Every structure is written in structure tokens, then in C-alpha cells.
Amino acid sequence: MGEIRKPSMKTWAAIFLIIFIAIGVAMLPQLNEYGKESVISATENEFMYEKSIHILVMLLMGFGFLMVFVRKYGYTSITATYLAVAVSLPLYMLVRPYLWGSAADISITNISMLLFAEFAAASLLIAIGGPLGRVNTSQYLIIGSLFTPLYAVNEWLLFSGAVIPAGAFLDTAGSVMIHAFGAYFALGMIIMLTSKKEREIAVETSKRSNEFALLGSAALWIFWPSFCSALVSVEKIPLVAINTILALCGATLATYAFSIFIRGKIEVSDIANASLAGGVAIGATVANVTPGWSMLIGLIAGAISVIGYTIIQPRLQKATGRVDTCGVHNLHGMPGIFGGLIALGLVASPMWQIAGVTISVVLALIMGLIVGFIASRLGRKEIPYDDKEEFILPG
Amino acid sequence: MGEIRKPSMKTWAAIFLIIFIAIGVAMLPQLNEYGKESVISATENEFMYEKSIHILVMLLMGFGFLMVFVRKYGYTSITATYLAVAVSLPLYMLVRPYLWGSAADISITNISMLLFAEFAAASLLIAIGGPLGRVNTSQYLIIGSLFTPLYAVNEWLLFSGAVIPAGAFLDTAGSVMIHAFGAYFALGMIIMLTSKKEREIAVETSKRSNEFALLGSAALWIFWPSFCSALVSVEKIPLVAINTILALCGATLATYAFSIFIRGKIEVSDIANASLAGGVAIGATVANVTPGWSMLIGLIAGAISVIGYTIIQPRLQKATGRVDTCGVHNLHGMPGIFGGLIALGLVASPMWQIAGVTISVVLALIMGLIVGFIASRLGRKEIPYDDKEEFILPG
Amino acid sequence: MGEIRKPSMKTWAAIFLIIFIAIGVAMLPQLNEYGKESVISATENEFMYEKSIHILVMLLMGFGFLMVFVRKYGYTSITATYLAVAVSLPLYMLVRPYLWGSAADISITNISMLLFAEFAAASLLIAIGGPLGRVNTSQYLIIGSLFTPLYAVNEWLLFSGAVIPAGAFLDTAGSVMIHAFGAYFALGMIIMLTSKKEREIAVETSKRSNEFALLGSAALWIFWPSFCSALVSVEKIPLVAINTILALCGATLATYAFSIFIRGKIEVSDIANASLAGGVAIGATVANVTPGWSMLIGLIAGAISVIGYTIIQPRLQKATGRVDTCGVHNLHGMPGIFGGLIALGLVASPMWQIAGVTISVVLALIMGLIVGFIASRLGRKEIPYDDKEEFILPG
């Protein structure tokens, strides 16, 4: 039984071009919406607009450059980021209105639709951090096209009220729905997307590539308060902003301390990544806790994340032979679940909270496995962690 | 007949210092304005303020770092960006009130004046992308000083109502007035600013320089919705933001596909540049079309831009012997005209729309030619695409 | 008398981890605040929120990457920035309510508390620019922990009304309180934090490190209007924004001219730094002068700053044997004092204005000396301007 013959780069480019024209055409009827009044005031729309731009910074500059840490793979990391954003935003906006949602949330006469789409894109970017460097650009597009509707399904399970009662699951800024879902989707995928050869190859970095990663990290740190406050009511924004920042401060300091405790010296990729774990973990409860607690949650999240990078990931990788390139399990997976579980102390019924976390993680793992399988059948990257197969390089 | 003896760096620095002190002094009378009430509400001013900062990101970080792709010329690219911004913003604010404008638009008691000045700076940065690397810093200042009032004249022709009836020319976010004008001005200039020697020299890039260019590109992509929505009414902002983003998504995907179709592999400078062509092309009609159309417009604009970089530019360069360093014709020229022509389907009188496009392109070409001639007489860069003539280099 | 035995990296990490847990715990009682109504409207809070994010860009991306110019020290520069921000924001928020302030200013039910904390962080980042490269990460944390409450004390002296009458000292955006205080604190510290060996060692840069510094510079330039307008009344924002931008334009152009006048060629670190001196100098009077004056103030500030870098700093360094790594005296010290003194023409009583400047400078110098002494006793960096002692390096 031989390998399926993989389509060429050009064939894939043509297929995706057709898909994108189709998406554009499929969106044309939505134009009718534009006669309608927005249910959100112009001022509230404007406030959300600002946050939607801030989240775009996180997507393209934040996640994008954080993934440039792979020395010979910077062009692909950024291109994959561009493609993931460009595929998920329109696809989500196309799919979501057919799936669920009140007019207030999803009409394209207000900005919240864009925010929901950006959250989907964020979760997708987390997911591709797992197999980063071992798939080619067409596979990123395949993953993005399949991930986006599946993400919307999980969102429907958690928040539409059809399964879990409306309001019973607390996850204001997506510790679970965005971060943990993306991370466990990544873990599902890498089971299918790590070849034997790739288990042995070290991911190379350089001073330059790590400095770009720090830039991406800074972009995420800075705009995280807008990620957390994008959909909260206006009067909650000061609290949410301060809580988010204190959680990030806590995680930054814990990262510094634990990086030294465990490694003896500071690993700069810990600083770039684990410092953000406070933002991941505070997401679920950011509108419900106080600044002091936010800082403590951040401290714990930073510690969890560094322990993940230094102790858990190497063991997991050895045991399973699977490579999580960006360590998304350490930054988004464990801190995301931790964030979801903190909410247990704040919700009316802990059962629904546990149900929400469990649904997200299990669905992500299974769907990641399936999408990883499909992607693995439809492409193969020959030289891992290197741009040269697909890009024209200078000199 | 010998060469005019070129003034030294110090002489030019002194001349421009005097010019800038003069601008500052000339602005002093405008202080009277500050007793007056703003005709715009504080809230609207604040919304525009946010966008003015976003556009500053596009100017200094976006255009600036996009031009760092020339390997040995990064210092000059950023310095030229700083100087172009620093010369055009005050000069525009000084000149515009004498030229035209109602109090609502141009008084410095409201922020719209700053937004108009930033648009002029954006158009100037596009223009200097043409001769980039073949002129020295004093020439960038000369170009900037002459470009800014000429840009204001074109703005007057298109929108003051004195020539084209008010409202007859549709160009909400400047596909024509900002992008095409800057690009054809560049084409005019490079006729005068490409020496025989320079026709043969390849523009060198490196991995580092291209990664910085991708960062600049990301800054432009991210904040483009604020460029497009800066001057639309508040209730139009959700539509404009979503349309802009979908146009950029479309262009990004088309760039990916056409880069592979035409080159066989991906050229990362296509990703960095042509992905933005959707933002250029949607500018004219961004407040009048629907999301589906925006995506389709973006797809076409991305394709046009890649065809420009891969097929049109090399032929044009061979035929004319002129070098468009950043390929501004491909990113801003053709997509800008395309954007202006889409509006033909939406305006009351197509004649005025065609008139506006024609005026902008013809005026830009002629004025670019003249300004290029003047600049070429007032300076000469000896070593193209290299910082070392004018900058102290490390090591 | 032997050296005090310095604690190890791990010991310091443990000490600071405990301190940070303590801060988090100490903040817990502040939760009571959250039942209260904000005295600021939701809209005003939102406007300030936007500016708080912009200032975060200045802190982490601006100051952080501006300090990456030291070639072998990029990891530490960014890590020190992260740590300085992470230590100063919570510490300021913890300390300030015990020190002074009306509910309107300092309650954590509104965002102004966060803005005040960010100003403290900005001043701290200026201060660490002095000894940058000659201390290790635990010393940055020590400096940050001691600096933050001392900064709050100076703020109390200037603005609480207890010493200088309320409103008598004009310093709207902190030319004196933030910039000059941080800079003279740095000068105090470097007296204690420059070893004999370090006096001889040149600070190495590279093209890459300088391009990152230019990126940091651009981030500061772009968002400076939000720094200046963060706390002014909404109707003043257009004037403040335009004034700030014109001051930056003026400084950028003066930097260009004076860099050439004095050095013969352009030094790119002048462009990166002195261009910002206009923002520093305009701070005190930004809400009280007109655009023309702002431009002229910026021109003078840029000139002062370049003269500082080229003429004053080398002589000062030779005379005193102390190294101001980032030249904070040239960018924040002299332009800050200059800004404070411009206000002499605008205040009711010049005496109080001079008193405010004098208090800030003297207090900063003395406290910097003491904090520098403490820091010098509690750590020693063996290899200056190099990451390798404390960081795991690639390859």
C-alpha cells in the first residue's frame, strides 16, 4: 500500500484560491444585514472596535513573531500566521450566523462579530504552534479551514445554552474556550504530525530569532488587557484591565524565579512565553476576582508554565515521541485548565464548570487527532524547521 | 557645461534647520484658534484621536520597517521615514488652512486636521519608496518639502468642490488620493532618479532585513482598518472595519496563491507587500460595499499586485531603465487605480470619478518628474542602497 | 575588610518570589474598593484605558527595545524591562493609597490608578538606563523595589499640596516628575555602579541591535501623544496631541541637523534617542502652549539632546569616570529640566516651579546614590554588557 501522491504547491494554491472566492461569494447575501440598525450603541461599538484592533496586534505581531524563534523558519512562521488569520476570520463570520447567536452578538452591523472571529483566529494560532515547523503552508491552510468551524461548534456547546445552561459556565476571556481548546487541539494534531526523524531533530534558535520572539511576546503582554476586556460591560473594564495586568506581572516574576530555580540560569524563551501564562489563567475569572487574587493567580500560572517547559514537556516528548514545537501545552494548555478550574469557587454549579472544561479538552483532543490525520495525508514537509522548501531565500 | 556643485551634508542640514524654525515661527499665529470651540464633540475627537495614533503606527513602524528590507540601508530607511513624517506633518498643517477648508475640517481645535496631515505623510512615504536607496537624506527632505503642498493641491482639486463637484468623487479612504497619487509621483521621480549604474545593481536583502519588513507589513495590516475608518461617521465604523479586514484577508490569500503560481515558490516580499493591496483597493468604496464584495475586491487586488511584482515591474524596468525600489506601483499604483474604478459602479456620475482618477495620476506623474528633477540637481548618492556614505556604522 | 558574600541567583529569585507573593497578599484587602462606584464616567475610563495600553507599548516595546542597542545584552535588556514593569506596577498600586490621594485619583475602581503606576514604571525604566549592562537581573529588581516608593514620595512632594501648593507646579506630562527624576536618579546610581574596569570598556552595538533600538524608538515616538494626554481633560486632547507631535517633529529635525553639524555624519543612535527629546521637553507645558511654540520647543530640545550625547556626556564621563549607558541624562535629564523651566513663563509663581524642579533633581540624585550603594553591595556583574553570565545562549 503506497503513499497517496501529494498535490503540488501549485495545485493547493489553486484549490485554496477557489475556496476563498467561494467564501467571498457565499458572504454576498449577508449584505442585507446592512440595512438594519445595530443593537449596540455607536459608542460601545467604537470601544469594541479599539479592542478588535488591539487583538489584531496580538494575532499578527504577537503570535506571529513569537513563532519566529525557530531560526531558519521565520518566513514560514509569519506567512502561516497571515494565512491562518486570513482564512479563519472570514470563515468564522460566514459559518457562525448559521450555527447560533442572537442578532446582538453576531450581526455584522456591530463589531462583536469581528471580536468573536478574532478569538477563533487566536485559538487557531495556538493550535498551529504545536506542529509548527513540521507541516507546509498548504497544511496550515487545511488545518485552519477545518479548525474554524470546529471551534465554533465548541463555542456553541459551551455558550449557546443548548447544552450547558446559559451563564452556567464561567470563562469570560476564554481560558478554556480559546486557550485550552487550541492547546489540546495542538496535542491531538501532533500525534499525527511528528515523524520518526523529527523526534530527533533539535529546534534551532538564534539571538536574532529569539529577539523577534521577545518582540512578539511584548505585543501579547501589552494588548492582553484588551483581549480580556473586549466583551465585558463598560463599567467592568477598569477592574478587568488592572486584573489582567497584575496577573501578567505575577506570571512574569514567577517565570523569572522558576526559570532560575529549575535551570540555574534564565532561559529567554521562558521569559517570552511563561510570562504570558498569567493572562491565560486569569481569563476565566478576570471580571470576578480582585487585584490581589489576580496577582497570585498569575504567580501560580507562571510557575505552572515554567514547570511545563522544563520538566513536563521533555518527559512527555520522551514518552510519546511527539513534539510540541512552541510548547503550547505549557503556555495555553495547563494554565488554561487552571484558569477554568479557579472559576469553580465562583460559579453556582461546579458541575457545569467541570463539564465545560472537559468538553473543551476532550473535543479538542479528538478533533485535533482527526484534523492532524487529514493534514498528514494531504502534505509532507521534507526538511523540518526550515523555510527553504517553500520560500525563495536571499543570497 | 559642468555639474552644479552639490552643497555638503552640513550645508543642507543648516538649510533645513532654518526652514524648520521658519515653519515653527509661521505657525505661531495659529494660536488664536485655541480660544475657539471645537465643532466636533469631545467624544468624536477622542475616537479620531485613537485612529490618529494608529495611523502613526502605520507611518513610522509600518512604512518605516517595510523599507528596511534593503539589507545595507536600514538606518537610512528609518531615518528617511522619521524625516518625511517630521517634515510633512507640520508643513501640511501650516499650508492647508491657507488653501481651503471649512472650520470643521481643518481647525487645530479638532483632530481631523492631524488625520489629514497624516494622510499626506502616508502618501509621501509611498512616494519615496520609488527612489529609495538612490538618494541621500537631504534629498528626502527636499522631496518631502515639495511633495506636501502639491499633495494638498491635488486634495483641493478632488474634494474642495472648486473643480469636481463636492461629493461627486468617491474615495473614502484614499485609494486614489493617497495611494495612487503617491505611487505615480514616485514613478515620475524615478525617471530622474535612476542613474545608468543603478540600473544594473541588484537590491540586496537578507533574512534579518526581510523579517523587519514583515514586521512593518504586519503593522500596516493591523492598523489599516483605522486608516479606512478615520474619517467616516461613527455608525459606519463597524462596516468599514469588517470590510477592510476582509479585503486584507482576500489579498493575503491571493498573494499566497499567485506568488506560487507565478514563481513556483513563495517570495516573502510578496507576502509582506501584496497582502496589503486589499487595503489599498478597498479604500475608495470601503463605506459603500458589503463584506462579501470586500473579500472579492481584496482577492483581485492581491492578484494584481503579485502580477505587478512578478511580471509587470521587471518588464517596465527593462523597457525604461528606471528602478522602483519598493515596487510602489504594484502595491499602491495599480491597486489604487483599481480601487478608484470600482467606485464607477457606485457614483452618480462616472465621468467625475474618471476625472478624479485621471487628475490624480497625471498631476502626480508630472509633479513627480519636476520634483525628481529638482532633487537630482541638488544631491547625488554615490553608493546606492548603502548607509555608509551618510551614517556612522558600528564595528 | 572583605567583600560581603553575594547571594546566588537562586537565593535572589527565592527572595523576590516571596516578596511578590507578599505584595499579592497585601493587595487582597483592596478588594473592598470594588463595591464602590467609580467617580469617573465609564466613557472617561474607557478613554484613559486606551491611553494606558498605549503607555504599556511605550514601556515594554519602547523602552525595552530601545535598550537592545547593546549588542550582546538584548536578552537582559528585555528581561530587565519585563521585571521592572512587573515589580513597579503592583508595588505602586499597593503603596500609593497609603501615601496620599483623593478617591477620584487613586481608587482602583477607575483607570487613573493604573496610569499613575505606569508613569512610575516609565521613570524606573529611565533610571535603569543609566547603569544598564553593569548590574545583574536581581539588582534590577532591587532597584525597582526601592525606586518605586521613592518615586511616589517625590510625586507626593510635588502634587499632594502638602509641600508645594496644589496647582502651583506645572508639569502636566512629567517633564520633571517622570523624566528628570528618573534621569538624575540614574546619575546618582552610576556613581556607585561603575567599576574601574567598566570605565574603559566600550559599549558594543551592531546593525541588528541598532535596528531593534530604532523599533523601540518608533514605539515611543508613536505613542508619546497618549503619554502626554493621558490625564488631561477630554477637550484638551486635540491640542495636547498636536503639540506633542509637533514637538517630536521639531526634535527629529534638530537631531538630524545637529548630528551632522557635530559629528560630520549621522549617528543612528542620535536619531533613535534625541528625536524623542521633544516629547520629554514639551511634557510640562503641553496643555498650555500652542503648536508653533511646541515645534520650537522640540527643535531646541533635540539640539540640547544631541549636544548632550556628543559633547557633554564624553566630557562628564572622562571627568567623573562614570558611565551613563543609555545617555539618559541627554534624553531625559537636560530636556526634562528644560521642559520644567519653560513653564516659568506660564505659572503664577516662578518660585514654586523652581522649587519643584530643584526638589526632584536633588532628591533623585541623593536617593539614586543611596539605592546605587545598596544595589552595589548586593550583587556584582562580572562581564559587563553581556548576557552570558545569567542567560542560556543558543548554539
XYZ file of C-alpha atoms in Angstrom, chain B residues 3-375:
373
model
C 27.719 69.712 -12.837
C 26.267 72.099 -10.296
C 28.430 71.802 -7.212
C 26.331 69.954 -4.633
C 26.056 71.501 -1.156
C 27.601 69.443 1.635
C 25.641 67.464 4.241
C 26.277 70.259 6.738
C 25.015 72.954 4.408
C 21.819 71.040 3.795
C 21.382 70.372 7.487
C 21.704 74.108 8.130
C 19.251 74.997 5.368
C 16.658 72.604 6.677
C 17.161 73.699 10.247
C 16.371 77.254 9.182
C 13.339 76.077 7.200
C 12.039 74.255 10.240
C 12.497 77.139 12.563
C 10.621 79.202 9.987
C 7.751 76.729 9.909
C 7.518 76.835 13.680
C 7.513 80.636 13.657
C 4.979 80.742 10.822
C 2.658 78.552 12.859
C 2.685 80.866 15.851
C -0.317 82.985 14.708
C -2.449 79.860 14.526
C -2.505 80.020 18.289
C -5.565 82.253 18.062
C -7.558 79.243 17.032
C -7.265 77.874 20.527
C -9.751 80.214 22.040
C -12.405 78.766 19.776
C -14.729 75.901 20.480
C -14.248 72.701 18.543
C -17.119 71.967 16.192
C -16.601 68.286 16.851
C -17.749 66.732 20.131
C -15.105 65.653 22.631
C -16.164 62.047 22.113
C -15.793 62.191 18.358
C -12.445 63.904 18.743
C -11.362 61.090 21.029
C -12.420 58.422 18.541
C -10.463 60.204 15.830
C -7.562 60.613 18.228
C -7.290 56.841 18.614
C -7.177 56.483 14.855
C -4.567 59.194 14.514
C -2.264 57.187 16.767
C -2.981 54.011 14.823
C -2.039 55.796 11.609
C 1.193 56.981 13.251
C 1.986 53.295 13.817
C 1.467 52.758 10.108
C 3.728 55.674 9.217
C 6.714 55.117 11.485
C 6.597 51.407 12.214
C 4.681 50.262 9.138
C 6.115 52.102 6.152
C 9.390 52.613 8.023
C 10.213 48.975 8.682
C 8.687 47.730 5.442
C 11.503 49.705 3.772
C 14.177 48.060 5.932
C 14.150 45.117 3.507
C 17.152 46.692 1.725
C 19.923 44.901 3.628
C 22.571 47.598 3.993
C 20.176 50.502 4.056
C 18.129 50.041 7.223
C 19.439 53.105 9.042
C 18.616 55.373 6.134
C 15.193 53.826 5.578
C 14.133 54.538 9.141
C 15.807 57.942 9.265
C 14.156 58.926 5.974
C 10.829 57.816 7.423
C 11.367 59.917 10.549
C 12.349 62.922 8.441
C 9.486 62.519 5.986
C 6.977 62.411 8.837
C 8.645 65.279 10.685
C 8.650 67.486 7.609
C 5.227 66.708 6.180
C 3.024 66.885 9.293
C 3.858 70.485 10.274
C 4.134 71.648 6.676
C 0.706 70.289 5.812
C -0.837 71.843 8.927
C 0.755 75.147 8.030
C -0.243 75.168 4.356
C -3.708 73.655 4.365
C -5.628 76.422 6.163
C -4.436 78.920 3.557
C -5.533 76.639 0.727
C -9.076 75.613 1.588
C -11.297 74.009 4.149
C -14.194 74.695 6.464
C -13.509 75.274 10.134
C -14.938 71.859 10.920
C -12.284 70.115 8.924
C -9.112 71.999 9.375
C -9.140 73.913 12.637
C -6.474 72.737 15.007
C -9.076 72.699 17.718
C -10.038 69.297 16.432
C -8.139 66.205 15.482
C -9.260 65.889 11.878
C -6.519 68.340 10.903
C -3.973 65.847 12.231
C -5.607 63.000 10.321
C -5.439 64.929 7.042
C -1.780 65.687 7.712
C -1.092 62.016 8.403
C -2.658 61.058 5.091
C -0.280 63.473 3.380
C 2.619 61.846 5.227
C 1.427 58.390 4.148
C 1.302 59.473 0.523
C 4.801 60.955 0.833
C 6.174 57.720 2.315
C 4.692 55.841 -0.631
C 6.356 58.298 -2.995
C 9.836 57.944 -1.501
C 9.560 54.168 -1.810
C 10.202 54.617 -5.535
C 13.692 56.165 -5.472
C 14.534 54.551 -2.103
C 18.230 53.847 -1.782
C 19.341 56.109 -4.623
C 19.014 59.487 -2.928
C 20.521 60.845 0.235
C 18.830 62.174 3.341
C 18.798 65.818 2.273
C 17.051 64.779 -0.924
C 14.349 63.003 1.075
C 13.804 66.299 2.877
C 13.685 68.231 -0.381
C 11.197 65.745 -1.812
C 9.101 65.920 1.341
C 9.057 69.719 1.390
C 7.886 69.915 -2.230
C 5.562 66.925 -2.175
C 3.452 68.070 0.770
C 1.971 71.268 -0.746
C 1.493 69.514 -4.100
C -0.415 66.753 -2.362
C -2.591 69.420 -0.748
C -3.265 70.912 -4.170
C -4.463 67.575 -5.525
C -6.649 67.159 -2.449
C -8.102 70.574 -3.208
C -8.786 69.613 -6.830
C -10.597 66.427 -5.813
C -12.538 67.457 -2.750
C -12.858 71.205 -2.287
C -15.767 71.430 -4.695
C -13.985 74.109 -6.714
C -13.231 71.742 -9.600
C -15.045 68.465 -9.106
C -18.492 68.999 -7.518
C -18.468 68.203 -3.800
C -19.360 64.543 -3.222
C -19.046 63.596 -6.899
C -15.731 61.791 -6.463
C -15.872 58.698 -4.224
C -12.592 57.922 -2.473
C -13.425 57.478 1.210
C -10.030 56.220 2.350
C -7.836 57.479 -0.423
C -7.245 54.629 -2.886
C -6.651 57.349 -5.439
C -5.827 60.495 -3.485
C -3.310 58.864 -1.131
C -2.108 55.631 -2.728
C -2.237 56.178 -6.479
C -1.061 59.771 -6.134
C 1.968 58.733 -4.073
C 2.794 55.855 -6.413
C 2.611 57.819 -9.662
C 4.543 60.653 -8.066
C 7.187 58.007 -7.359
C 7.151 56.874 -10.979
C 7.602 60.457 -12.094
C 10.546 60.899 -9.741
C 12.415 57.727 -10.648
C 12.643 58.845 -14.248
C 15.017 61.489 -12.922
C 16.457 59.465 -10.073
C 17.899 56.321 -11.616
C 21.451 56.573 -12.926
C 22.863 54.251 -15.551
C 24.971 52.480 -12.950
C 21.971 51.992 -10.715
C 20.023 50.148 -13.402
C 22.405 47.221 -13.113
C 22.701 46.944 -9.340
C 20.543 44.384 -7.588
C 18.826 45.456 -4.379
C 20.199 43.100 -1.739
C 18.084 41.682 1.056
C 18.801 39.347 3.962
C 16.807 37.181 6.301
C 17.063 39.822 9.010
C 16.106 42.698 6.755
C 13.137 40.764 5.386
C 11.928 39.848 8.862
C 11.940 43.510 9.798
C 10.000 44.195 6.594
C 7.438 41.584 7.645
C 7.115 43.386 10.952
C 6.428 46.633 9.115
C 3.933 44.824 6.936
C 2.135 43.420 9.974
C 1.916 46.920 11.474
C 0.266 48.154 8.283
C -2.116 45.186 8.030
C -3.218 45.507 11.664
C -3.938 49.219 11.717
C -5.347 49.535 8.195
C -8.948 49.467 9.478
C -8.192 52.682 11.369
C -6.762 54.240 8.220
C -10.007 53.444 6.412
C -12.383 54.409 9.207
C -10.596 57.526 10.441
C -12.978 59.971 8.821
C -16.201 58.011 8.361
C -19.211 58.665 10.585
C -19.261 56.683 13.829
C -22.126 54.397 12.852
C -20.278 53.340 9.696
C -17.202 52.160 11.596
C -18.241 48.503 12.131
C -18.924 48.030 8.430
C -15.754 49.812 7.377
C -13.618 47.829 9.814
C -15.018 44.479 8.717
C -14.782 45.402 5.033
C -11.171 46.482 5.390
C -10.188 43.322 7.215
C -11.933 41.092 4.683
C -10.224 42.919 1.818
C -6.878 42.334 3.518
C -7.736 38.665 4.095
C -8.630 38.307 0.435
C -5.420 39.958 -0.725
C -3.321 37.843 1.635
C -4.744 34.625 0.241
C -4.473 35.770 -3.372
C -0.878 36.797 -2.768
C -0.029 33.368 -1.460
C -1.686 31.649 -4.421
C -0.289 33.916 -7.144
C 3.194 34.004 -5.681
C 3.245 30.203 -6.025
C 1.521 30.185 -9.424
C 3.976 32.601 -10.996
C 7.232 31.960 -9.142
C 6.858 28.297 -8.207
C 7.844 29.121 -4.641
C 6.749 31.818 -2.212
C 8.615 35.119 -2.268
C 8.334 36.580 1.201
C 8.383 40.153 -0.110
C 5.161 39.336 -1.978
C 3.604 38.332 1.347
C 4.895 41.497 3.003
C 3.659 43.800 0.255
C 0.910 42.393 -1.932
C -1.108 41.212 1.102
C -1.731 44.884 1.747
C -3.095 45.585 -1.746
C -6.586 44.726 -0.485
C -6.398 47.645 1.910
C -5.300 49.943 -0.919
C -8.042 48.861 -3.304
C -10.925 48.846 -0.841
C -10.173 52.423 0.223
C -12.379 54.192 -2.302
C -15.535 52.178 -1.674
C -14.990 50.836 1.835
C -18.070 52.526 3.258
C -20.304 51.567 0.337
C -19.789 47.866 -0.353
C -20.576 44.705 1.609
C -18.225 42.217 3.287
C -18.528 39.621 0.543
C -17.602 42.160 -2.123
C -14.765 43.433 0.021
C -13.257 39.980 0.146
C -13.576 39.599 -3.619
C -12.067 43.042 -4.210
C -9.190 42.058 -1.929
C -8.637 38.806 -3.811
C -8.410 40.654 -7.121
C -6.173 43.392 -5.681
C -3.746 40.811 -4.275
C -3.578 39.109 -7.653
C -2.990 42.410 -9.465
C -0.223 43.288 -7.044
C 1.646 39.984 -7.384
C 1.326 40.175 -11.173
C 2.810 43.646 -10.850
C 5.811 42.462 -8.820
C 6.495 39.383 -10.918
C 5.584 40.289 -14.487
C 4.915 43.998 -14.991
C 7.717 45.540 -12.909
C 10.603 43.541 -14.467
C 9.373 44.395 -17.974
C 8.785 48.034 -17.159
C 12.223 48.258 -15.585
C 13.856 46.638 -18.613
C 11.968 48.882 -21.033
C 12.522 52.168 -19.211
C 15.711 51.543 -17.257
C 14.059 53.012 -14.181
C 14.034 51.288 -10.796
C 11.017 51.361 -8.470
C 12.816 50.099 -5.371
C 9.804 49.170 -3.232
C 7.560 48.378 -6.181
C 5.128 51.058 -5.079
C 3.446 50.877 -8.467
C 2.474 47.277 -7.705
C 1.259 47.887 -4.179
C -0.170 51.394 -4.339
C -0.363 52.374 -8.010
C -2.365 49.715 -9.814
C -4.443 48.607 -6.794
C -5.175 52.278 -6.082
C -6.488 52.913 -9.593
C -8.385 49.638 -9.448
C -9.993 50.825 -6.206
C -10.923 54.154 -7.753
C -12.502 52.449 -10.739
C -14.600 50.050 -8.644
C -16.400 53.153 -7.451
C -17.662 53.687 -11.004
C -20.484 51.308 -10.194
C -21.491 53.328 -7.150
C -21.259 57.003 -8.086
C -23.928 59.201 -9.636
C -21.725 60.335 -12.495
C -18.931 58.043 -13.677
C -17.403 60.984 -15.520
C -16.386 62.768 -12.341
C -14.966 59.553 -10.903
C -12.817 59.053 -14.001
C -11.859 62.728 -13.898
C -10.674 62.391 -10.302
C -8.552 59.348 -11.066
C -7.096 60.957 -14.171
C -6.298 64.265 -12.482
C -4.511 62.477 -9.639
C -2.428 60.220 -11.859
C -1.456 62.859 -14.397
C -0.692 65.517 -11.802
C 1.344 63.014 -9.789
C 3.401 61.928 -12.780
C 4.173 65.482 -13.910
C 4.878 66.823 -10.448
C 6.954 63.765 -9.635
C 9.000 64.384 -12.739
C 9.613 68.001 -11.765
C 10.375 67.238 -8.118
C 12.632 64.373 -9.196
C 14.489 66.741 -11.481
C 14.947 69.297 -8.712
C 16.090 66.645 -6.246
